[in-house]
Coordinates of C-alpha atoms in Angstrom, one line a residue:
Chain A
X1036 CA 114.4 83.7 128.2
X1037 CA 113.3 87.2 127.2
X1038 CA 109.7 88.3 128.1
X1039 CA 108.2 89.7 124.5
X1040 CA 104.5 89.3 125.7
X1041 CA 102.9 93.2 125.6
X1042 CA 99.7 94.2 126.6
X1043 CA 97.5 96.6 124.7
X1044 CA 94.3 97.7 125.8
X1045 CA 93.0 94.4 127.8
X1046 CA 94.6 92.0 125.3
X1047 CA 98.1 89.8 125.8
X1048 CA 100.1 89.6 122.6
X1049 CA 102.8 87.1 122.4
X1050 CA 105.4 89.9 120.8
X1051 CA 104.5 93.1 120.4
X1052 CA 105.4 93.4 116.1
X1053 CA 102.0 93.9 114.0
X1054 CA 102.4 94.6 110.3
X1055 CA 100.9 97.9 109.9
X1056 CA 97.4 98.2 107.4
X1057 CA 97.7 98.9 103.9
X1058 CA 101.5 97.0 103.9
X1059 CA 100.0 93.2 104.7
X1060 CA 96.8 93.5 102.7
X1061 CA 94.8 90.6 104.8
X1062 CA 96.8 88.8 106.3
X1063 CA 96.7 85.2 104.4
X1064 CA 99.2 85.7 101.4
X1065 CA 101.9 86.5 104.0
X1066 CA 100.9 83.3 105.1
X1067 CA 103.0 81.6 101.8
X1068 CA 105.5 82.6 103.0
X1069 CA 105.9 82.1 106.6
X1070 CA 103.8 81.6 109.8
X1071 CA 101.7 84.5 110.8
X1072 CA 100.7 83.2 113.7
X1073 CA 104.3 84.2 115.5
X1074 CA 102.9 87.9 115.2
X1075 CA 101.8 89.6 117.7
X1076 CA 98.5 91.1 116.3
X1077 CA 97.9 91.8 112.0
X1078 CA 96.6 95.6 111.7
X1079 CA 94.3 94.6 108.3
X1080 CA 93.9 96.4 105.0
X1081 CA 92.0 99.8 105.9
X1082 CA 88.0 99.0 105.7
X1083 CA 85.0 101.1 104.4
X1084 CA 81.4 100.7 104.2
X1085 CA 81.2 100.8 100.3
X1086 CA 83.8 99.0 98.0
X1087 CA 86.4 101.8 96.7
X1088 CA 89.1 101.1 93.4
X1089 CA 91.5 103.9 95.0
X1090 CA 92.9 107.0 92.8
X1091 CA 93.8 105.9 90.0
X1092 CA 97.3 104.7 88.4
X1093 CA 100.0 105.9 89.0
X1094 CA 100.0 106.0 93.1
X1095 CA 103.2 104.6 93.6
X1096 CA 106.8 106.8 94.0
X1097 CA 110.2 105.7 95.0
X1098 CA 111.6 108.2 97.5
X1099 CA 115.5 107.8 99.4
X1100 CA 114.8 105.5 101.9
X1101 CA 111.7 105.3 101.5
X1102 CA 108.6 105.7 99.2
X1103 CA 105.1 107.9 98.5
X1104 CA 101.5 105.7 98.1
X1105 CA 98.3 107.5 96.9
X1106 CA 96.4 104.1 97.4
X1107 CA 93.0 105.6 98.4
X1108 CA 92.2 102.5 100.8
X1109 CA 91.0 100.5 98.1
X1110 CA 89.1 97.4 99.5
X1111 CA 86.4 94.8 98.9
X1112 CA 84.0 97.0 101.5
X1113 CA 83.1 96.4 104.7
X1114 CA 80.4 93.5 103.8
X1115 CA 82.8 91.6 101.9
X1116 CA 85.7 92.2 104.3
X1117 CA 83.3 89.7 106.7
X1118 CA 82.1 87.6 104.5
X1119 CA 85.1 86.9 102.8
X1120 CA 88.3 88.4 104.1
X1121 CA 88.3 87.7 107.2
X1122 CA 87.7 84.1 107.1
X1123 CA 90.8 83.7 104.7
X1124 CA 92.4 85.0 107.4
X1125 CA 90.8 82.4 109.8
X1126 CA 92.4 79.6 107.6
X1127 CA 95.8 80.3 108.7
X1128 CA 95.5 83.3 111.8
X1129 CA 94.1 81.9 115.2
X1130 CA 95.1 85.3 116.9
X1131 CA 93.1 88.0 117.4
X1132 CA 93.3 90.8 114.2
X1133 CA 92.7 94.5 114.6
X1134 CA 90.2 95.9 112.2
X1135 CA 91.5 99.2 110.7
X1136 CA 88.5 101.2 109.9
X1137 CA 88.3 104.1 107.2
X1138 CA 85.7 106.8 106.9
X1139 CA 84.1 109.7 104.8
X1140 CA 81.6 110.9 107.5
X1141 CA 80.5 110.4 111.2
X1142 CA 78.2 107.6 110.5
X1143 CA 79.8 105.6 108.0
X1144 CA 82.6 105.3 110.5
X1145 CA 80.0 104.6 113.4
X1146 CA 78.7 101.5 110.6
X1147 CA 82.4 100.4 109.9
X1148 CA 83.3 99.8 113.4
X1149 CA 79.6 98.6 114.7
X1150 CA 80.0 96.3 112.0
X1151 CA 83.4 94.9 112.2
X1152 CA 83.6 95.2 116.1
X1153 CA 80.6 92.2 116.1
X1154 CA 83.3 89.9 114.3
X1155 CA 84.9 87.7 117.2
X1156 CA 88.3 87.5 115.0
X1157 CA 88.7 91.5 115.5
X1158 CA 89.8 92.6 118.7
X1159 CA 90.9 95.7 118.6
X1160 CA 89.8 98.2 116.3
X1161 CA 91.7 101.0 114.7
X1162 CA 90.1 104.3 113.3
X1163 CA 92.0 105.8 110.9
X1164 CA 90.9 109.3 110.9
X1165 CA 94.7 110.4 108.7
X1166 CA 94.1 109.5 105.8
X1167 CA 96.2 111.4 103.3
X1168 CA 94.9 109.9 99.9
X1169 CA 91.4 110.6 100.7
X1170 CA 89.2 113.6 99.7
X1171 CA 86.5 114.5 101.9
X1172 CA 86.9 112.3 105.3
X1173 CA 89.4 110.7 106.4
X1174 CA 92.6 113.2 107.1
X1175 CA 90.6 115.7 108.0
X1176 CA 88.9 114.2 110.8
X1177 CA 92.7 113.5 112.3
X1178 CA 93.5 117.1 111.7
X1179 CA 90.7 118.8 113.9
X1180 CA 91.2 118.2 117.7
X1181 CA 87.0 118.1 117.8
X1182 CA 86.3 116.5 115.4
X1183 CA 88.8 114.0 115.7
X1184 CA 87.1 114.0 119.2
X1185 CA 83.6 114.0 118.1
X1186 CA 84.5 110.2 116.2
X1187 CA 86.4 109.0 119.0
X1188 CA 83.0 109.4 120.9
X1189 CA 80.3 108.3 118.2
X1190 CA 82.4 105.0 117.9
X1191 CA 83.3 104.1 121.8
X1192 CA 79.5 104.2 121.4
X1193 CA 79.0 101.6 119.3
X1194 CA 81.8 98.7 119.9
X1195 CA 82.5 97.4 123.3
X1196 CA 86.2 96.5 121.4
X1197 CA 88.3 98.7 122.3
X1198 CA 89.5 101.3 120.3
X1199 CA 92.2 102.8 118.9
X1200 CA 92.9 105.9 117.4
X1201 CA 95.3 106.0 114.3
X1202 CA 96.4 109.9 114.0
X1203 CA 98.3 111.8 111.2
X1204 CA 101.3 113.6 111.8
X1205 CA 100.4 116.2 109.0
X1206 CA 99.5 118.7 111.9
X1207 CA 100.6 121.6 114.0
X1208 CA 100.2 119.6 117.7
X1209 CA 99.5 116.1 117.9
X1210 CA 99.8 116.3 121.1
X1211 CA 96.1 118.6 121.2
X1212 CA 94.3 116.0 119.5
X1213 CA 96.0 113.5 120.8
X1214 CA 94.7 114.8 124.4
X1215 CA 91.4 115.1 122.5
X1216 CA 91.4 111.5 121.7
X1217 CA 91.4 110.2 125.3
X1218 CA 89.2 112.5 127.0
X1219 CA 86.4 111.1 124.5
X1220 CA 87.1 108.2 125.5
X1221 CA 90.0 106.6 123.0
X1222 CA 91.5 103.4 124.3
X1223 CA 94.5 104.1 122.7
X1224 CA 96.2 105.9 120.6
X1225 CA 98.2 104.7 116.7
X1226 CA 100.5 106.8 115.2
X1227 CA 102.2 108.2 113.1
X1228 CA 100.6 107.6 109.2
X1229 CA 101.9 108.5 106.1
X1230 CA 103.7 111.9 105.9
X1231 CA 101.6 113.9 102.5
X1232 CA 104.3 114.3 100.3
X1233 CA 105.4 114.5 96.8
X1234 CA 107.9 113.4 94.3
X1235 CA 108.3 115.6 90.5
X1236 CA 110.1 113.6 87.3
X1237 CA 112.8 115.8 85.7
X1238 CA 112.0 113.9 82.7
X1239 CA 108.3 114.3 82.4
X1240 CA 108.4 117.8 84.9
X1241 CA 105.6 116.7 86.0
X1242 CA 105.1 115.0 89.2
X1243 CA 104.7 110.7 89.1
X1244 CA 102.0 109.6 91.1
X1245 CA 97.8 110.1 89.2
X1246 CA 96.8 112.9 92.1
X1247 CA 100.0 114.5 92.5
X1248 CA 100.6 113.9 96.5
X1249 CA 100.8 111.1 98.6
X1250 CA 101.8 109.8 101.9
X1251 CA 105.5 109.3 102.9
X1252 CA 106.4 106.0 104.9
X1253 CA 109.7 104.2 105.1
X1254 CA 113.3 104.4 107.2
X1255 CA 113.2 108.6 106.2
X1256 CA 110.1 109.2 108.2
X1257 CA 111.3 107.1 112.0
X1258 CA 112.7 109.8 113.7
X1259 CA 109.5 112.0 113.4
X1260 CA 107.1 109.2 114.7
X1261 CA 109.8 108.4 117.2
X1262 CA 109.5 112.7 118.0
X1263 CA 105.7 112.2 118.2
X1264 CA 105.5 109.2 120.2
X1265 CA 107.2 110.9 122.7
X1266 CA 105.8 113.8 122.7
X1267 CA 102.4 111.9 122.5
X1268 CA 103.4 109.3 125.9
X1269 CA 103.9 112.6 127.7
X1270 CA 100.7 114.0 127.8
X1271 CA 97.8 110.8 127.9
X1272 CA 97.9 107.7 129.8
X1273 CA 96.2 105.2 127.2
X1274 CA 98.7 102.8 125.4
X1275 CA 100.4 103.8 121.9
X1276 CA 100.6 101.8 118.9
X1277 CA 103.9 103.5 117.5
X1278 CA 104.5 103.1 113.5
X1279 CA 106.0 105.4 110.6
X1280 CA 109.8 103.8 109.6
X1281 CA 110.4 100.6 111.2
X1282 CA 112.8 98.4 109.9
X1283 CA 114.8 96.8 112.7
X1284 CA 114.6 94.6 115.5
X1285 CA 116.4 98.3 117.2
X1286 CA 113.8 100.1 115.0
X1287 CA 111.3 98.5 117.8
X1288 CA 113.1 98.7 120.6
X1289 CA 113.3 102.9 120.0
X1290 CA 109.9 103.4 119.6
X1291 CA 109.3 101.1 122.9
X1292 CA 111.7 103.3 124.8
X1293 CA 109.7 106.6 123.5
X1294 CA 106.5 105.3 124.5
X1295 CA 105.5 102.5 122.1
X1296 CA 103.4 99.6 123.6
X1297 CA 103.4 97.8 120.5
X1298 CA 104.9 98.0 117.0
X1299 CA 103.8 98.5 113.7
X1300 CA 105.5 97.6 110.5
X1301 CA 104.7 99.2 107.2
X1302 CA 106.6 100.2 104.0
X1303 CA 109.3 97.9 104.6
X1304 CA 107.0 94.5 104.2
X1305 CA 106.5 96.4 100.9
X1306 CA 111.1 95.7 100.1
X1307 CA 111.2 92.8 102.7
X1308 CA 108.9 90.4 103.1
X1309 CA 110.1 88.6 105.5
X1310 CA 110.6 91.3 107.9
X1311 CA 107.8 90.7 111.0
X1312 CA 109.0 87.6 111.3
X1313 CA 113.4 88.5 110.7
X1314 CA 112.1 90.8 113.6
X1315 CA 110.7 88.8 116.1
X1316 CA 113.5 86.3 115.2
X1317 CA 115.9 88.8 116.0
X1318 CA 114.6 90.2 119.5
X1319 CA 115.7 87.8 121.8
X1320 CA 118.8 88.5 121.4
X1321 CA 119.0 91.9 120.9
X1322 CA 116.9 92.3 124.6
X1323 CA 119.6 90.2 125.9
X1324 CA 122.7 92.6 124.2
X1325 CA 120.3 95.2 126.1
X1326 CA 120.1 93.7 129.5
X1327 CA 115.9 93.6 129.0
X1328 CA 114.4 90.8 130.7
X1329 CA 110.8 91.8 130.4
X1330 CA 110.2 93.4 126.7
X1331 CA 107.3 95.4 128.5
X1332 CA 110.0 97.1 130.5
X1333 CA 110.8 99.7 128.3
X1334 CA 108.0 101.0 127.2
X1335 CA 108.5 104.4 127.7
X1336 CA 111.8 104.2 129.4
X1337 CA 113.5 107.1 127.6
X1338 CA 111.3 109.5 130.0
Chain B
X1202 CA 107.5 83.5 95.6
X1203 CA 111.1 82.4 97.2
X1204 CA 114.0 85.0 98.6
X1205 CA 116.9 84.4 97.5
X1206 CA 120.7 85.4 96.8
X1207 CA 122.0 85.0 93.3
X1208 CA 125.5 84.5 91.5
X1209 CA 125.3 87.4 88.7
X1210 CA 126.7 85.1 85.9
X1211 CA 126.8 87.5 83.2
X1212 CA 126.1 91.2 82.2
X1213 CA 126.2 92.1 78.6
X1214 CA 125.2 95.3 76.4
X1215 CA 122.9 93.3 73.4
X1216 CA 121.8 96.6 72.0
X1217 CA 121.3 100.2 72.0
X1218 CA 120.8 100.7 76.5
X1219 CA 119.6 97.4 76.7
X1220 CA 121.4 94.8 78.7
X1221 CA 120.9 90.3 79.0
X1222 CA 121.7 89.4 83.2
X1223 CA 122.8 85.8 83.7
X1224 CA 121.9 85.0 87.5
X1225 CA 122.4 81.6 89.6
X1226 CA 120.8 80.7 92.3
X1227 CA 117.5 78.9 92.9
X1228 CA 114.8 78.7 90.5
X1229 CA 112.6 76.3 91.8
X1230 CA 109.4 79.1 92.3
X1231 CA 109.8 79.7 88.8
X1232 CA 107.1 77.6 86.8
X1233 CA 105.2 79.8 83.7
X1234 CA 107.2 82.0 81.4
X1235 CA 106.3 85.7 81.4
X1236 CA 106.6 85.3 85.3
X1237 CA 108.9 88.3 86.8
X1238 CA 111.9 88.9 89.5
X1239 CA 111.7 92.2 91.8
X1240 CA 115.7 92.7 92.1
X1241 CA 116.8 94.4 95.4
X1242 CA 119.8 96.8 94.5
X1243 CA 122.0 98.7 97.2
X1244 CA 120.5 102.6 98.0
X1245 CA 117.3 102.1 97.1
X1246 CA 114.1 102.1 98.4
X1247 CA 111.7 99.4 96.4
X1248 CA 113.1 96.5 94.8
X1249 CA 113.0 96.3 90.7
X1250 CA 110.9 94.6 88.6
X1251 CA 112.2 92.2 85.4
X1252 CA 110.6 90.1 83.8
X1253 CA 112.4 86.7 83.5
X1254 CA 113.4 85.9 79.7
X1255 CA 114.6 82.0 80.1
X1256 CA 115.1 80.0 83.1
X1257 CA 116.2 76.7 83.5
X1258 CA 116.6 74.6 87.0
X1259 CA 119.2 76.5 88.0
X1260 CA 119.6 79.6 85.8
X1261 CA 118.0 82.9 84.7
X1262 CA 118.3 84.8 82.2
X1263 CA 117.6 89.0 82.3
X1264 CA 117.3 92.0 79.8
X1265 CA 116.6 95.0 81.1
X1266 CA 116.9 98.6 79.3
X1267 CA 118.7 101.0 81.4
X1268 CA 115.9 104.0 82.0
X1269 CA 116.7 105.6 85.5
X1270 CA 118.6 105.0 88.7
X1271 CA 118.9 101.4 89.1
X1272 CA 118.6 100.0 86.0
X1273 CA 122.0 102.3 85.5
X1274 CA 123.4 100.5 88.2
X1275 CA 122.5 97.2 87.2
X1276 CA 124.2 97.6 83.5
X1277 CA 127.7 98.7 85.9
X1278 CA 127.7 95.3 87.6
X1279 CA 129.8 92.8 87.5
X1280 CA 129.8 90.0 89.9
X1281 CA 128.7 89.7 92.8
X1282 CA 125.4 88.7 94.2
X1283 CA 122.3 89.8 94.5
X1284 CA 118.8 89.2 96.8
X1285 CA 115.7 88.7 94.8
X1286 CA 112.3 87.6 94.7
X1287 CA 111.0 84.8 91.9
X1288 CA 108.2 83.4 90.6
X1289 CA 106.6 86.7 91.0
X1290 CA 103.2 86.9 88.8
X1291 CA 100.7 84.5 87.0
X1292 CA 102.2 84.1 83.6
X1293 CA 101.0 82.5 80.2
X1294 CA 99.3 80.1 79.7
X1295 CA 100.9 77.6 77.5
X1296 CA 97.6 75.5 77.2
X1297 CA 95.9 77.4 75.1
X1298 CA 98.7 77.8 72.8
X1299 CA 96.5 76.5 69.6
X1300 CA 98.6 75.1 66.7
X1301 CA 100.2 77.8 65.8
X1302 CA 100.7 81.0 68.4
X1303 CA 101.6 84.5 66.8
X1304 CA 103.8 85.9 69.9
X1305 CA 104.1 89.5 69.4
X1306 CA 106.7 91.9 71.5
X1307 CA 107.4 95.2 71.6
X1308 CA 111.4 96.7 72.9
X1309 CA 111.7 95.3 76.4
X1310 CA 108.3 93.1 75.8
X1311 CA 110.6 91.0 73.8
X1312 CA 112.4 89.1 76.3
X1313 CA 109.0 87.3 77.8
X1314 CA 108.5 85.8 75.2
X1315 CA 111.8 83.9 74.6
X1316 CA 110.7 81.8 77.3
X1317 CA 107.5 81.3 75.8
X1318 CA 108.5 80.6 72.6
X1319 CA 111.4 77.7 73.8
X1320 CA 108.2 76.1 75.5
X1321 CA 105.7 76.6 72.9
X1322 CA 108.3 75.0 70.6
X1323 CA 109.2 71.7 73.2
X1324 CA 105.3 71.3 72.9
X1325 CA 105.7 71.1 68.9
X1326 CA 103.8 74.2 68.3
X1327 CA 104.1 75.9 64.8
X1328 CA 105.2 79.8 66.1
X1329 CA 105.7 83.4 64.4
X1330 CA 107.2 85.9 66.3
X1331 CA 106.5 89.7 65.2
X1332 CA 109.4 91.9 67.3
X1333 CA 108.9 95.8 67.5
X1334 CA 111.6 98.2 67.4
X1335 CA 112.1 102.1 67.3
X1336 CA 115.3 101.6 65.3
X1337 CA 117.9 98.5 63.6
X1338 CA 120.7 99.9 67.0
X1339 CA 117.4 98.8 69.5
X1340 CA 117.0 95.1 67.6
X1341 CA 118.4 92.3 70.2
X1342 CA 117.3 88.2 70.2
X1343 CA 116.8 88.0 66.9
X1344 CA 118.5 85.3 65.9
X1345 CA 117.8 83.4 69.2
X1346 CA 113.9 83.4 68.1
X1347 CA 115.2 81.6 65.1
X1348 CA 117.3 79.3 66.6
X1349 CA 114.7 77.8 68.5
X1350 CA 112.8 77.6 66.0
X1351 CA 110.4 80.7 65.0
X1352 CA 109.5 82.0 62.0
X1353 CA 110.4 85.7 62.7
X1354 CA 109.1 89.4 61.7
X1355 CA 111.0 92.4 63.0
X1356 CA 109.5 95.5 62.7
X1357 CA 111.6 99.1 63.2
X1358 CA 109.4 102.9 63.3
X1359 CA 112.2 104.0 60.9
X1360 CA 112.9 101.8 58.6
X1361 CA 116.1 100.4 59.2
X1362 CA 115.7 96.7 59.6
X1363 CA 112.7 94.8 59.0
X1364 CA 109.2 95.8 58.1
X1365 CA 109.3 99.8 58.5
X1366 CA 106.3 100.3 60.8
X1367 CA 105.0 99.0 64.2
X1368 CA 104.2 95.3 65.4
X1369 CA 100.4 95.8 63.8
X1370 CA 101.9 95.9 60.2
X1371 CA 103.3 92.3 60.2
X1372 CA 100.1 91.2 61.7
X1373 CA 98.7 92.0 58.9
X1374 CA 101.1 89.1 57.0
X1375 CA 100.3 86.7 59.4
X1376 CA 97.3 84.7 56.7
X1377 CA 96.0 82.7 60.6
X1378 CA 97.0 81.6 64.2
X1379 CA 95.5 80.2 66.7
X1380 CA 95.7 82.4 69.8
X1381 CA 98.0 85.7 70.4
X1382 CA 100.1 86.1 73.4
X1383 CA 102.2 89.7 73.9
X1384 CA 104.0 92.1 76.2
X1385 CA 104.8 95.4 75.0
X1386 CA 104.0 98.9 76.0
X1387 CA 100.7 99.9 76.9
X1388 CA 99.9 101.8 73.2
X1389 CA 100.8 98.4 71.5
X1390 CA 99.3 96.2 73.6
X1391 CA 96.1 98.8 72.6
X1392 CA 97.0 98.1 69.5
X1393 CA 97.7 94.4 69.3
X1394 CA 94.6 94.2 70.9
X1395 CA 92.8 96.1 68.1
X1396 CA 94.2 94.2 65.0
X1397 CA 94.0 90.6 67.0
X1398 CA 91.9 87.9 65.3
X1399 CA 92.1 85.2 68.5
X1400 CA 91.5 85.1 71.8
X1401 CA 94.9 86.2 73.6
X1402 CA 96.7 87.3 75.8
X1403 CA 98.3 90.7 77.2
X1404 CA 101.1 91.1 80.0
X1405 CA 101.0 94.5 81.2
X1406 CA 103.4 96.7 82.7
X1407 CA 102.6 99.0 85.8
X1408 CA 104.4 101.0 88.7
X1409 CA 104.8 99.0 91.4
X1410 CA 105.2 99.0 95.2
X1411 CA 106.0 95.3 96.6
X1412 CA 105.0 93.0 93.5
X1413 CA 103.4 90.3 95.3
X1414 CA 100.4 91.7 96.4
X1415 CA 100.6 93.2 99.2
X1416 CA 100.1 97.5 98.5
X1417 CA 98.0 97.2 96.4
X1418 CA 100.2 99.8 94.1
X1419 CA 99.9 98.1 90.4
X1420 CA 95.4 98.0 90.9
X1421 CA 93.1 97.8 87.6
X1422 CA 90.2 97.4 86.7
X1423 CA 88.8 94.5 84.8
X1424 CA 85.6 92.6 83.3
X1425 CA 85.8 90.8 86.2
X1426 CA 87.0 93.0 89.2
X1427 CA 89.7 94.5 90.4
X1428 CA 93.2 92.7 89.8
X1429 CA 96.6 93.7 90.9
X1430 CA 99.5 93.6 87.8
X1431 CA 102.0 92.2 89.9
X1432 CA 99.9 89.0 91.3
X1433 CA 96.7 88.7 89.6
X1434 CA 98.9 89.6 86.4
X1435 CA 101.0 90.5 84.5
X1436 CA 98.9 88.3 82.1
X1437 CA 95.5 89.0 81.5
X1438 CA 93.1 87.8 79.5
X1439 CA 91.9 89.3 76.3
X1440 CA 88.6 88.9 77.6
X1441 CA 88.8 91.4 80.8
X1442 CA 90.2 94.0 79.8
X1443 CA 89.2 97.0 80.5
X1444 CA 90.9 100.0 78.3

């Protein structure tokens, strides 16, 4: 019997599989498809203080082995997430979830983290300082080491829950920012968010996406994620939630070898709604194939 | 929603760039006319959402227009299997129709009217259908609708068949109807909305990510809050639409 469990920031997960924020809503809709209690955890839809519709349509474009989105953090706002969405999730999910927090200012990040940190169903706070689809705030906090550290410090001061900072790949040196977050007290890191991308329609000669640019995700970015996780793992001691292009159980093992303690599955949920279930079911046999008795033993094994 | 494999029973051209494909498999998740399916195609990342034209307990008929890489691939298929998500979207509410419903389809907005028409006629309704196309060579399914027992008006923009003009020109000839159902390009939907004299339901198209409500790629604002075209739609009530 292969042991799939991992310890993420002091929380024991039955397995390392976590649907990534923005690809799984607030979880309960996938419970119509399968028992979502099989998951390690769920990273919930990015939450801001005020309700947001997000960006104008079209906000989806298809690319080779991936897609561009410019949804722009559509969400009902932190109050409704706590009063309506999380109670719906509670009906079908009995494990701790991960709150994904967006923001446009230091005060907003702090406010949202404090509120969501008080919710008993939330085990980890994931702070998104890397959304490419909002003009103010969002990624601008994630592309500068000083700003990233400041967000981390402020958020850590208002919650006792483990804080993971979700980093942008759209930077010159992700390691510098990762270290700044660790030094500022982050309990862990999530990487990578989407890569900035663009698609132009040959017939209209215009960008497909209304906002012109968006976040590129899907299997095409997997090697980029592996490289960045590998580099950051070398430089920090705190755990990493790996994310970026994961679509198979093999991808999960590769990402853990690079240095991920847990692995988020993102865009694949949108094209293969059963992908997380399939990966969890395939992992034991794959571990046997690669002679892995305890999955957590392989974390960072490629170093 | 259900994910399963379907056999391609037939796939034939029925008008300019328009194909009819019949699929055999588990249709148990289709419960209302106006729902859609989402088809996985080799080499393409996103699935292709296509409206259901007709269905029974074993088969689904879809009609699609070749507009890009995905539908081009589909048009060349000759047998084989397809990985499909079925039972997507809310569909039309046939209980609201009244005795004399009016169905208005434009181009590839015509197919979802077909199963709706069948169900309404089975329920004893007096159904009138307006089908709008660009030109005669684009027209399809006129006789199929007539065989169901509907009164059919065809409009073409260039006047090569039926009434010259838009579906709204044909609407002027319909004296009385109790409710309307429509699907087509957005400018047509707006025209129908403005010309309509009763309540009704409008089915929208959108560029979708997942097709089942997870990604928020196809959200729209309505008088009753944000809705996802794929999950809370594609059918919206006339009274909730904000143009």
